[in-house]
């Protein structure tokens, strides 16, 4: 054959029309070839690679699969700013600092229990008569060395930190229950840690349970490229029981070992920077913020800028609530004196004066305004447009309700609504007010927050405004479902219905200089209309689909022509017409 073995690249699937173009054959010819191979397809239909390969082989081509660049699956986050800043410090000034650890894992695998167990084994905390104030972070001592724990377990906090590009942890303790194994949130946690380039120590929890199966968990971990050290890999897997407080020391020693091999350093005399762990507005005390110092030494009286908040620190307390004068790298502290509530995950820095702080904050606020204007809002109202623009196929929701008793029916109702063409995806459903975490999660996942009989916290509302997150509060369930339903209906792509106007038979084919070939037809049914759509059949096969671009009766251009009349029909850039073809004229509504 003429194309003897010429290689052509074809994608996994291709429309007949495009395939015809590639091999420079007429689509009709191609359709016929397909038919002889037992494949019925019209010009606008798609065939898969294998089918395309067979048919192009008949023309002497050899089909080869188009190489599509593989998607990079593993997301690698940016190096957090504070790490970059430490990297920029004078190497000779760098000193070892306590590792900062965060605990992640699937729900009910024992994160909270483990945090409590770790805290209670610490002598120093015990001596102080227990923790007086919960500030979202604490430190424990192990063999004379400190370890800082971020006491904000769960994904929202972690996502939030990452979303801010300021992931503050040096090490992740991944809690996996020995009786349950690797679960979806375990996988997510691994992905998060990998993206943030943070090493993982596995706490194989609940080993006290009779149905604990450590080997199975190790197998699962190995499958996720976390090969346990006792299997020759380099992931520490430490069996623990948070409930019986067993194995905690081993776990902490493991953390220190990982810390030692990861060069965890900072310059205590360098520029003071760190991350906001949490912050809230206290009615009597003003803004209370927990800060994690990451470089330099924070001192009482310093002027701090945190996100778009600033202020002179009136007091610094350690995690036990004891006033301190100075806090070096990796120290969590509770501070007062900020003008505004910063967001968790915001980077903070010490500046020279309040004047300098104001300039920085003003600039940031201006930049945020510009950002907010350009950012696409995810609101219920906008969803339809997003769907039409092909930017959304489902509606992500975060649901908050006052009590579990109302949360359950809401979720059930919403799930029912999501059974249609546009899916409803409930990312998170929980009781309680709408907080910053919810907003961050919504922002990161383009979700809408639905609140039922709850309020949005002041700073959550502010952040929602900043991030362009839609918060909708309801007090009556059907009002809520009604709204969602409306949005979903609006979101549905308009259903296109074909309405046949008429049919005609091709009696003769003429050549007309203007249109190329013109079909001399007789209308057998209904009417033909200029500008409508037309489909040309040869026996039962569609050989052309397109616009009916010219319609003439005798020598006159006409808009339409009725049953029983004869007419001349021209198609845009299509000439392969034969007597005996049938023509169906239709419109799409
Ligand atoms: P989280 O959702 O990951 O924070 O899990 P929790 O710490 O709330 O623990 C979930 C459940 O597992 C609770 O009922 C705990 O008492 C129980 N649990 C946690 N650790 C252990 C453990 O080591 N052994 C046993 N038997 N139960 C545990």
XYZ file of C-alpha atoms and ligand atoms in Angstrom:
617
model
C 0.000 0.000 0.000
C 1.066 3.562 -0.610
C 1.689 4.388 3.012
C 3.703 1.295 3.587
C 4.316 1.145 7.283
C 4.374 4.921 7.834
C 4.113 5.437 11.561
C 1.472 7.748 12.896
C 1.011 8.730 16.501
C -2.509 8.278 17.809
C -3.998 9.145 21.184
C -5.897 6.711 23.404
C -9.119 7.741 21.669
C -9.892 9.834 18.626
C -12.876 11.290 16.803
C -13.425 9.804 13.304
C -13.291 13.226 11.703
C -9.863 13.917 13.214
C -8.599 10.482 12.365
C -9.644 10.990 8.745
C -7.785 14.253 8.696
C -4.609 12.701 10.069
C -4.515 9.998 7.411
C -5.851 12.384 4.774
C -8.786 10.196 3.811
C -12.441 11.068 3.542
C -14.410 10.386 6.710
C -16.937 8.392 4.663
C -14.234 6.112 3.460
C -13.053 5.654 6.984
C -16.566 4.958 8.231
C -16.952 2.334 5.541
C -13.665 0.727 6.518
C -14.807 0.675 10.113
C -18.081 -0.902 9.044
C -16.285 -3.700 7.242
C -14.500 -4.276 10.534
C -17.814 -4.446 12.300
C -17.620 -1.025 13.931
C -20.539 1.322 13.362
C -19.497 4.867 13.978
C -20.536 8.281 12.784
C -18.190 11.072 11.861
C -18.413 12.705 15.302
C -17.969 9.538 17.272
C -14.842 8.470 19.007
C -12.970 5.218 18.568
C -10.298 3.837 20.846
C -6.666 3.389 19.924
C -6.962 -0.307 19.091
C -9.848 0.254 16.701
C -8.104 3.210 15.113
C -4.928 1.153 14.762
C -6.766 -1.614 12.882
C -8.453 0.734 10.479
C -5.385 2.855 9.716
C -3.468 -0.369 9.090
C -5.834 -0.956 6.199
C -4.430 2.192 4.655
C -0.929 0.963 5.283
C -0.174 3.064 8.359
C 1.300 1.752 11.536
C -0.294 3.313 14.584
C 1.870 4.030 17.576
C 0.567 5.216 20.912
C 1.035 8.880 21.520
C 3.313 9.438 24.474
C 1.510 11.467 27.048
C 3.740 12.948 29.699
C 2.974 11.251 32.928
C 1.290 13.329 35.508
C 3.463 14.084 38.465
C 1.507 12.387 41.192
C 3.514 13.340 44.190
C 2.996 16.910 45.083
C 6.086 18.492 46.454
C 5.386 21.607 48.405
C 7.540 24.679 48.425
C 10.204 24.905 51.050
C 8.606 26.955 53.832
C 9.864 30.490 54.130
C 11.248 29.999 57.626
C 13.333 27.072 56.404
C 14.626 29.189 53.556
C 15.502 31.919 56.031
C 17.368 29.515 58.295
C 19.176 28.177 55.243
C 20.305 31.723 54.562
C 21.841 32.140 58.030
C 25.578 32.172 58.651
C 26.396 28.448 59.010
C 28.823 29.027 61.862
C 26.013 30.536 63.928
C 23.645 27.589 63.575
C 22.942 25.604 66.738
C 20.937 22.415 67.263
C 17.382 23.117 68.357
C 14.612 20.823 69.675
C 12.723 18.985 66.924
C 9.162 20.145 66.348
C 6.816 17.194 66.059
C 3.246 16.891 64.862
C 1.044 13.832 65.216
C -1.063 12.689 62.289
C -3.124 9.623 61.524
C -6.527 8.198 60.810
C -9.420 9.097 63.071
C -9.637 6.945 66.213
C -6.173 5.540 65.757
C -5.158 7.309 68.956
C -3.651 10.716 68.157
C -5.219 12.453 71.126
C -4.456 9.556 73.466
C -0.855 9.553 72.310
C -0.451 13.295 72.799
C -1.900 12.915 76.298
C 0.317 9.932 77.068
C 3.419 11.810 75.927
C 2.480 14.835 77.934
C 1.770 12.868 81.094
C 5.088 10.994 80.984
C 6.911 14.269 81.153
C 8.256 14.998 84.608
C 8.508 18.727 84.138
C 4.864 19.061 83.169
C 3.904 16.858 86.113
C 5.854 18.983 88.553
C 4.015 22.072 87.481
C 0.840 20.366 88.620
C -0.445 19.654 85.141
C -1.123 21.996 82.330
C -3.062 25.051 83.348
C -3.678 26.369 79.913
C -3.932 24.627 76.587
C -1.989 26.559 74.007
C -1.762 24.132 71.094
C 1.836 23.173 71.713
C 3.998 21.769 74.479
C 7.487 20.542 75.153
C 8.701 17.367 76.826
C 12.104 16.375 78.018
C 13.743 13.117 77.026
C 17.250 12.254 78.162
C 17.933 15.864 78.923
C 16.768 16.995 75.486
C 13.624 18.872 74.600
C 11.044 17.886 71.980
C 8.327 20.344 70.951
C 4.909 18.942 70.105
C 2.251 20.692 68.121
C -0.867 19.697 69.981
C -3.262 20.328 67.145
C -3.814 16.853 65.804
C -5.977 16.190 62.841
C -5.912 17.183 59.286
C -7.486 20.556 59.347
C -4.565 21.945 61.296
C -1.995 20.324 59.078
C -3.696 21.347 55.849
C -3.986 24.810 57.218
C -0.318 25.031 57.959
C 0.579 23.693 54.554
C -1.910 25.907 52.820
C 0.043 28.784 54.322
C 3.309 27.365 53.077
C 4.592 27.451 56.599
C 4.489 23.896 57.749
C 6.236 24.144 61.075
C 7.020 20.536 61.911
C 10.382 18.829 61.537
C 9.056 15.341 62.128
C 5.659 13.706 61.740
C 4.603 10.949 64.096
C 2.195 8.872 62.084
C -0.185 6.984 64.346
C -1.425 3.724 62.874
C -3.652 1.477 64.956
C -2.262 -2.054 64.898
C -5.750 -3.514 64.817
C -6.953 -1.385 61.915
C -3.951 -0.737 59.679
C -3.395 1.850 56.996
C -6.608 3.766 56.329
C -7.531 6.666 53.997
C -6.429 9.384 56.398
C -3.196 7.492 57.025
C -2.501 7.698 53.307
C -3.409 11.353 53.247
C -1.108 12.033 56.167
C 1.746 10.265 54.372
C 1.083 12.360 51.278
C 1.075 15.551 53.343
C 4.319 14.656 55.098
C 5.983 13.747 51.817
C 4.818 16.968 50.192
C 6.201 18.953 53.098
C 9.405 16.869 52.986
C 9.034 16.012 56.648
C 10.383 12.650 57.874
C 7.935 10.180 59.398
C 8.228 8.083 62.551
C 5.445 5.526 62.804
C 3.755 4.951 66.154
C 2.221 1.511 65.811
C -0.490 2.082 68.387
C -2.927 -0.176 70.241
C -0.487 -3.086 70.321
C -2.174 -4.079 73.592
C -5.278 -5.117 71.673
C -5.749 -8.852 71.192
C -6.464 -8.416 67.504
C -3.422 -6.220 66.904
C -1.556 -7.313 63.803
C 1.722 -5.382 63.611
C 3.103 -7.404 60.702
C 0.139 -6.611 58.537
C 0.564 -2.903 59.241
C 4.275 -3.129 58.445
C 3.425 -4.804 55.172
C 0.993 -2.008 54.330
C 3.552 0.625 55.264
C 6.188 -1.054 53.130
C 3.761 -0.942 50.221
C 3.596 2.814 50.740
C 7.368 3.165 50.583
C 7.695 3.377 54.339
C 9.772 0.232 54.792
C 10.194 -0.509 58.528
C 13.765 -0.445 59.832
C 13.517 -3.998 61.159
C 12.681 -5.026 57.594
C 15.795 -3.367 56.281
C 14.159 -0.058 55.421
C 14.661 3.316 57.027
C 11.296 4.088 58.585
C 11.159 3.740 62.345
C 8.096 1.813 63.391
C 7.701 1.913 67.162
C 5.077 -0.305 68.839
C 3.202 1.673 71.481
C 0.080 1.608 73.547
C -1.160 5.096 74.232
C -3.773 3.628 76.523
C -1.312 1.715 78.721
C 1.380 4.383 78.218
C 3.742 1.712 76.924
C 6.518 2.338 74.434
C 6.328 6.118 74.761
C 9.984 6.473 75.729
C 11.015 4.322 72.757
C 8.952 6.538 70.511
C 10.536 9.708 71.857
C 14.002 8.202 71.515
C 13.110 7.325 67.942
C 12.112 10.918 67.343
C 15.464 12.109 68.709
C 17.319 9.662 66.469
C 15.484 10.933 63.405
C 16.114 14.491 64.581
C 19.834 13.777 64.827
C 20.024 12.571 61.275
C 18.115 15.579 59.988
C 20.268 18.485 61.018
C 17.621 20.392 62.914
C 19.245 23.732 63.543
C 18.635 27.457 63.786
C 20.499 30.603 64.717
C 19.382 31.742 68.186
C 21.051 35.090 67.575
C 19.578 35.565 64.105
C 16.481 37.256 62.769
C 13.433 36.282 64.815
C 10.863 34.395 62.789
C 8.334 31.663 63.426
C 4.832 30.399 62.800
C 1.503 31.216 64.414
C 0.121 27.976 65.874
C -3.234 29.324 66.978
C -4.807 32.605 67.965
C -8.037 33.805 69.462
C -9.696 36.889 70.815
C -10.195 36.855 74.561
C -12.789 39.279 75.846
C -10.680 40.555 78.718
C -7.124 39.856 77.590
C -7.360 40.842 73.944
C -5.609 38.762 71.293
C -3.992 35.592 72.619
C -1.659 33.889 70.208
C 0.494 30.782 70.380
C 3.693 31.271 68.452
C 6.383 28.788 67.601
C 9.745 30.485 67.425
C 11.771 28.977 64.589
C 14.810 31.194 64.360
C 16.302 33.855 66.617
C 15.175 34.563 70.167
C 11.870 36.231 70.911
C 11.823 38.636 73.844
C 9.115 40.426 75.776
C 8.747 43.940 74.391
C 9.580 42.875 70.811
C 7.451 44.307 68.027
C 5.994 41.460 65.995
C 4.270 41.313 62.614
C 2.184 38.154 62.134
C 0.348 37.988 58.826
C -1.653 41.200 58.889
C -1.575 41.593 62.670
C 1.138 43.425 64.563
C 1.939 44.713 67.995
C 4.409 45.080 70.830
C 4.413 41.913 72.894
C 3.314 42.758 76.391
C 3.976 39.361 77.869
C 5.452 36.025 76.839
C 4.410 32.857 78.651
C 5.745 29.373 78.182
C 3.358 26.510 77.428
C 2.715 26.018 81.129
C 1.555 29.599 81.479
C 4.710 30.737 83.251
C 5.974 34.206 82.250
C 9.354 34.080 80.543
C 11.613 36.797 79.186
C 13.074 35.001 76.183
C 12.191 32.120 73.891
C 14.723 30.529 71.559
C 14.230 28.349 68.447
C 11.538 25.605 68.626
C 9.971 27.115 71.729
C 6.193 27.464 71.740
C 4.995 30.545 73.576
C 1.713 32.249 74.369
C 1.803 35.970 73.695
C -0.435 38.982 74.231
C -0.292 42.358 72.561
C -1.158 41.789 68.927
C -3.555 44.262 67.331
C -5.518 41.656 65.510
C -6.093 37.899 65.403
C -3.550 36.351 63.020
C -4.356 33.123 61.193
C -2.875 29.822 62.255
C 0.005 29.101 59.922
C 0.872 32.774 59.389
C 4.566 33.505 59.551
C 5.625 36.036 62.180
C 8.736 38.139 62.411
C 10.216 40.703 64.749
C 10.653 44.178 63.309
C 12.421 47.271 64.637
C 9.475 49.506 65.431
C 5.710 49.715 65.393
C 6.041 52.201 62.576
C 7.870 49.645 60.429
C 5.235 47.067 61.412
C 2.428 49.343 60.236
C 4.085 49.871 56.861
C 4.473 46.104 56.345
C 0.901 45.367 57.401
C -0.551 48.107 55.199
C 1.319 46.712 52.210
C 0.070 43.211 52.974
C -3.514 44.366 53.347
C -3.326 46.157 50.007
C -1.896 43.061 48.352
C -4.672 40.971 49.877
C -7.312 43.297 48.495
C -5.896 42.906 45.005
C -5.719 39.143 45.488
C -9.271 38.926 46.767
C -10.497 40.821 43.736
C -8.765 38.532 41.310
C -9.517 35.301 43.131
C -12.408 33.239 41.870
C -14.976 33.051 44.576
C -16.635 29.761 45.258
C -20.148 30.738 46.095
C -23.354 28.899 45.606
C -24.388 31.633 43.196
C -21.254 31.267 41.125
C -21.309 27.523 40.903
C -23.485 27.342 37.850
C -21.091 29.572 35.949
C -18.171 27.485 37.148
C -19.848 24.330 35.941
C -20.546 25.870 32.581
C -16.977 27.009 32.318
C -16.018 23.402 32.968
C -14.364 24.355 36.245
C -16.630 22.409 38.540
C -18.404 19.101 38.283
C -19.272 18.687 41.894
C -20.045 20.818 44.855
C -17.746 20.457 47.836
C -19.354 21.130 51.178
C -18.287 21.505 54.759
C -21.203 21.097 57.120
C -21.338 22.372 60.671
C -24.340 21.947 62.944
C -25.152 22.613 66.576
C -25.834 19.024 67.572
C -25.206 15.568 66.141
C -28.975 15.083 66.073
C -29.341 17.687 63.348
C -26.067 16.929 61.604
C -27.101 13.386 60.663
C -30.374 14.257 58.885
C -28.654 17.166 57.119
C -25.950 14.896 55.783
C -28.568 12.355 54.704
C -30.590 15.030 52.909
C -27.531 16.443 51.208
C -26.350 13.029 50.097
C -29.757 12.501 48.500
C -29.407 15.763 46.605
C -25.993 14.712 45.402
C -27.274 11.687 43.579
C -27.939 13.658 40.419
C -25.590 14.677 37.657
C -23.615 17.068 39.796
C -22.187 15.304 42.805
C -22.255 16.665 46.317
C -19.114 15.989 48.195
C -19.275 16.431 51.954
C -15.657 16.907 52.933
C -16.255 17.397 56.576
C -19.308 17.293 58.832
C -18.994 18.176 62.456
C -20.794 19.843 65.327
C -19.646 23.218 66.553
C -19.218 26.768 65.358
C -17.516 27.576 62.097
C -13.875 28.269 62.798
C -10.697 29.129 60.961
C -9.940 25.488 60.272
C -13.199 25.094 58.404
C -12.494 28.156 56.316
C -8.975 27.031 55.489
C -10.217 23.607 54.498
C -12.917 25.218 52.369
C -10.441 27.524 50.736
C -7.969 24.742 50.017
C -10.636 22.513 48.521
C -12.921 25.119 46.935
C -15.787 24.196 49.216
C -18.788 26.025 50.577
C -19.471 26.043 54.297
C -22.989 25.285 55.460
C -23.823 26.156 59.032
C -26.971 24.949 60.723
C -27.920 26.703 63.956
C -24.324 27.719 64.455
C -22.332 30.919 64.154
C -19.134 31.677 62.336
C -16.368 32.852 64.662
C -15.289 36.434 64.108
C -11.888 35.566 62.719
C -13.359 32.733 60.655
C -15.660 35.265 59.046
C -12.796 37.595 58.397
C -10.720 34.846 56.905
C -13.635 33.698 54.768
C -13.806 37.182 53.350
C -10.098 37.194 52.709
C -10.096 33.761 51.108
C -13.327 34.227 49.198
C -15.092 31.377 50.971
C -18.891 31.294 50.995
C -20.396 30.669 54.431
C -24.149 30.073 54.502
C -26.013 29.920 57.752
C -29.415 28.282 58.112
C -31.905 27.609 60.850
C -34.388 25.526 58.904
C -33.274 22.384 57.121
C -35.561 22.709 54.139
C -34.361 26.266 53.474
C -30.890 24.860 53.208
C -31.785 21.903 51.000
C -33.887 24.217 48.849
C -30.920 26.514 48.277
C -28.576 23.687 47.450
C -31.116 22.090 45.181
C -31.604 25.335 43.294
C -27.883 25.710 42.849
C -27.584 22.137 41.696
C -30.363 22.572 39.193
C -28.781 25.737 37.973
C -25.580 23.858 37.814
C -26.980 21.149 35.638
C -25.865 21.519 32.104
C -28.854 22.479 29.989
C -30.249 19.326 28.473
C -30.037 19.530 24.711
C -32.957 18.021 22.884
C -33.020 17.400 19.171
C -36.206 18.245 17.359
C -36.581 16.872 13.847
C -38.065 19.444 11.449
C -38.272 17.333 8.359
C -36.770 14.844 5.940
C -35.813 14.917 2.278
C -34.588 12.527 -0.374
C -31.616 13.364 -2.589
C -32.714 12.913 -6.194
C -29.817 14.428 -8.097
C -26.475 16.039 -7.446
C -25.526 19.303 -9.178
C -22.323 21.215 -9.353
C -22.715 24.831 -8.377
C -19.653 27.000 -8.488
C -20.485 28.758 -5.239
C -21.140 25.773 -3.005
C -19.378 22.991 -4.748
C -21.952 20.214 -4.884
C -25.637 20.856 -4.352
C -28.167 18.165 -3.555
C -31.377 18.341 -5.539
C -33.917 17.043 -3.036
C -37.569 16.446 -2.508
C -38.942 17.149 0.955
C -40.716 13.989 2.052
C -41.669 14.983 5.533
C -42.110 18.246 7.484
C -39.845 21.014 6.291
C -36.198 21.941 5.716
C -34.963 25.158 7.264
C -31.913 27.184 6.337
C -29.502 27.549 9.253
C -30.829 24.424 10.972
C -28.778 21.306 11.517
C -28.704 18.546 9.014
C -27.657 14.941 8.917
C -27.070 13.043 5.703
C -27.652 9.309 5.674
C -26.492 6.771 3.177
C -28.674 3.745 3.852
C -28.499 3.701 7.648
C -25.138 5.427 8.067
C -24.632 9.019 8.875
C -22.124 10.425 6.438
C -22.400 14.070 7.259
C -23.526 16.153 10.177
C -23.488 19.905 10.056
C -25.291 23.032 9.092
C -27.763 23.404 6.284
C -26.033 26.445 4.884
C -27.863 27.043 1.637
C -31.438 26.344 0.615
C -32.930 27.218 -2.728
C -36.250 26.754 -4.391
C -35.761 26.948 -8.147
C -33.435 29.963 -8.387
C -34.403 31.722 -5.177
C -32.818 31.533 -1.753
C -35.519 30.500 0.691
C -35.685 30.275 4.443
C -37.668 27.084 4.518
C -39.340 24.629 2.257
C -42.266 22.324 2.917
C -43.102 18.722 2.296
C -43.758 17.861 -1.334
C -41.544 20.620 -2.748
C -38.247 20.228 -4.495
C -35.202 22.217 -3.501
C -31.460 22.597 -3.778
C -29.465 22.023 -0.605
C -25.817 22.949 -0.087
C -23.687 21.894 2.847
C -20.776 23.765 4.195
C -17.535 22.205 2.955
C -19.060 18.856 2.152
C -19.429 17.464 -1.332
C -19.744 13.736 -1.075
C -23.442 13.612 -1.896
C -25.080 10.845 -3.861
C -28.592 10.344 -5.222
C -30.525 8.144 -2.828
C -29.042 9.709 0.307
C -31.563 10.874 2.856
C -31.435 14.118 4.662
C -32.790 14.838 8.106
C -33.176 18.444 9.147
C -33.334 19.190 12.876
C -32.770 21.839 15.499
C -31.269 21.570 18.966
C -33.243 23.066 21.814
P -7.858 10.043 67.595
O -9.162 10.199 66.915
O -6.808 9.558 66.649
O -7.396 11.234 68.385
O -8.022 8.823 68.625
P -8.246 8.860 70.199
O -6.977 9.200 70.892
O -9.446 9.666 70.499
O -8.501 7.314 70.448
C -9.590 6.627 69.884
C -10.011 5.464 70.728
O -8.974 4.498 70.768
C -10.295 5.857 72.166
O -11.394 5.119 72.608
C -9.048 5.437 72.905
O -9.302 5.097 74.242
C -8.615 4.226 72.126
N -7.186 4.019 72.179
C -6.224 4.939 71.900
N -5.010 4.386 72.069
C -5.194 3.097 72.453
C -4.316 2.020 72.761
O -3.097 2.109 72.748
N -4.902 0.831 73.083
C -6.244 0.676 73.129
N -6.718 -0.514 73.451
N -7.088 1.661 72.839
C -6.586 2.863 72.521
